[in-house]
């Protein structure tokens, strides 16, 4: 596995392969890799001839009150995981290379970024949209994979890729969870044992909401009440939002129609956790194999290259 640190070498490597019709898969990450990242890397490995994983803790998606310097950076462990999963390149650009003096362009996806994570973290999605677009420009992938764990982020990237004709196929893969339901996250290591014990209440609340929808409830207020009550079993948890939304626009629903996404964010002490569940009404198949956000460049619905 090659470790590439300069943007110029990254692009040269990719351009060389593109010239030989090699398909390039790409998994962008902020490192501190866990089994959620691993599942994306494996899925990319299965689908593409060459595989790039990027590790870059992007400063522009953190707000001044969020501690960028505390974000875990276990680089030796991360490289070992990438190597184990057959990555060809671990791309580790420096912040100085990503944002050289004079850098000033940012991208906005205003409607999709307006609520939920965007409301809680005002500059977050501009930072995400800009860095993902820059990484696509450097890595020039055919297929890029994202986790459903960050549902709003995945929706926004789909929009961005379509709006700007970036020509990258996007595949979104299911959330990987601990045995007790907690969605894996690089931030889980910050939870104390007591906090870790109550953290699965977020996914339990979403499942309770899902259960109500599956048994025929379409009353969003009642579903949200049940989700709240589930989380409120632990007084140490503060709810930021627990909402029933349209899976495409992410606008709140007042009545559940054919599909809904349940979005949640909680705070346990200083730690923020997010999670979501995509629900289809009974009788319709739930897309639990990951859902395709944007078909482009000759890939089929599961991200495999069409013959
Ligand atoms: P991050 O390093 O947190 O920026 O995440 C990099 C990618 O991994 C993003 O596309 C995330 O959505 C995805 N990801 C993070 N956690 C999980 C998880 N538990 N399951 C699946 N994908 C995940």
Coordinates of N, CA and C and ligand atoms in Angstrom, one line a residue, residues 27-37 39-40 56 61 71 145-151 153-154 173-177 182-187, ligand 1:
X27 N -12.9 5.8 -0.5 CA -13.6 6.0 0.8 C -12.9 7.1 1.5
X28 N -13.6 8.3 1.6 CA -13.1 9.4 2.4 C -13.4 9.2 3.9
X29 N -12.4 9.4 4.7 CA -12.6 9.3 6.2 C -11.8 10.4 6.9
X30 N -12.1 10.5 8.2 CA -11.3 11.3 9.1 C -10.4 10.5 10.0
X31 N -10.3 9.2 9.6 CA -9.4 8.3 10.4 C -10.1 7.8 11.6
X32 N -9.3 7.3 12.6 CA -9.8 6.6 13.8 C -10.8 5.5 13.3
X33 N -10.2 4.7 12.4 CA -11.1 3.8 11.6 C -11.6 2.6 12.5
X34 N -12.9 2.3 12.3 CA -13.6 1.2 13.0 C -14.3 0.3 12.0
X35 N -15.1 -0.6 12.4 CA -15.7 -1.5 11.5 C -16.7 -0.9 10.6
X36 N -17.2 0.3 10.9 CA -18.1 1.0 10.0 C -17.3 1.4 8.7
X37 N -16.1 2.0 9.0 CA -15.2 2.3 7.8 C -14.8 1.1 7.1
X39 N -16.3 -1.6 6.6 CA -17.3 -2.2 5.7 C -17.4 -1.4 4.4
X40 N -17.1 -0.1 4.5 CA -17.1 0.7 3.3 C -15.9 0.3 2.4
X56 N -8.2 12.4 6.6 CA -8.0 13.8 6.7 C -9.0 14.4 7.7
X61 N -14.8 21.7 8.9 CA -16.1 21.2 9.3 C -16.3 21.1 10.8
X71 N -9.7 15.3 18.4 CA -10.2 14.2 17.5 C -9.1 13.1 17.5
X145 N -17.7 5.8 -1.7 CA -18.7 5.2 -0.8 C -18.8 6.0 0.5
X146 N -20.0 6.1 1.0 CA -20.3 6.8 2.2 C -21.2 6.0 3.1
X147 N -21.3 6.3 4.4 CA -22.1 5.6 5.4 C -23.4 6.2 5.6
X148 N -24.4 5.3 5.7 CA -25.8 5.8 6.1 C -25.8 6.4 7.5
X149 N -24.8 6.1 8.3 CA -24.7 6.6 9.6 C -24.9 8.2 9.6
X150 N -24.3 8.8 8.6 CA -24.4 10.2 8.4 C -25.3 10.5 7.3
X151 N -26.6 10.3 7.6 CA -27.6 10.3 6.5 C -27.7 11.6 5.8
X153 N -25.5 14.0 5.6 CA -24.2 14.2 4.8 C -24.3 13.4 3.5
X154 N -24.8 12.2 3.5 CA -24.9 11.4 2.3 C -25.9 12.0 1.3
X173 N -23.7 2.9 2.2 CA -23.8 1.6 2.8 C -24.4 1.6 4.2
X174 N -25.0 0.5 4.7 CA -25.7 0.5 6.0 C -24.8 0.9 7.1
X175 N -25.4 1.4 8.2 CA -24.7 1.7 9.4 C -24.3 0.4 10.1
X176 N -23.0 0.4 10.5 CA -22.5 -0.8 11.3 C -22.6 -0.4 12.8
X177 N -23.2 -1.4 13.5 CA -23.5 -1.2 14.9 C -22.8 -2.1 15.9
X182 N -25.7 0.4 19.4 CA -25.0 1.7 19.2 C -24.3 1.8 17.9
X183 N -24.6 2.9 17.1 CA -23.9 3.0 15.8 C -22.4 3.3 16.1
X184 N -21.5 2.6 15.4 CA -20.1 2.8 15.6 C -19.7 4.2 15.2
X185 N -18.9 4.8 16.0 CA -18.4 6.2 15.7 C -17.1 6.4 16.3
X186 N -16.3 7.2 15.7 CA -14.9 7.5 16.2 C -15.0 8.2 17.5
X187 N -16.2 8.8 17.8 CA -16.4 9.6 19.0 C -16.8 8.7 20.2
Ligands
LIG1 P1 -15.8 9.8 9.3 O1 -14.4 9.3 9.5 O2 -16.6 9.9 10.6 O3 -15.8 11.1 8.6 O4 -16.6 8.8 8.4 C1 -16.1 8.4 7.2 C2 -17.2 7.6 6.5 O5 -17.5 6.5 7.2 C3 -18.5 8.4 6.3 O6 -19.1 8.1 5.0 C4 -19.4 7.9 7.4 O7 -20.7 8.0 7.2 C5 -18.9 6.4 7.4 N1 -19.2 5.8 8.7 C6 -19.0 6.3 10.0 N2 -19.5 5.5 10.9 C7 -20.1 4.5 10.3 C8 -20.8 3.3 10.7 N3 -21.0 3.1 12.0 N4 -21.3 2.5 9.8 C9 -21.1 2.8 8.4 N5 -20.5 3.8 8.0 C10 -20.0 4.7 8.9

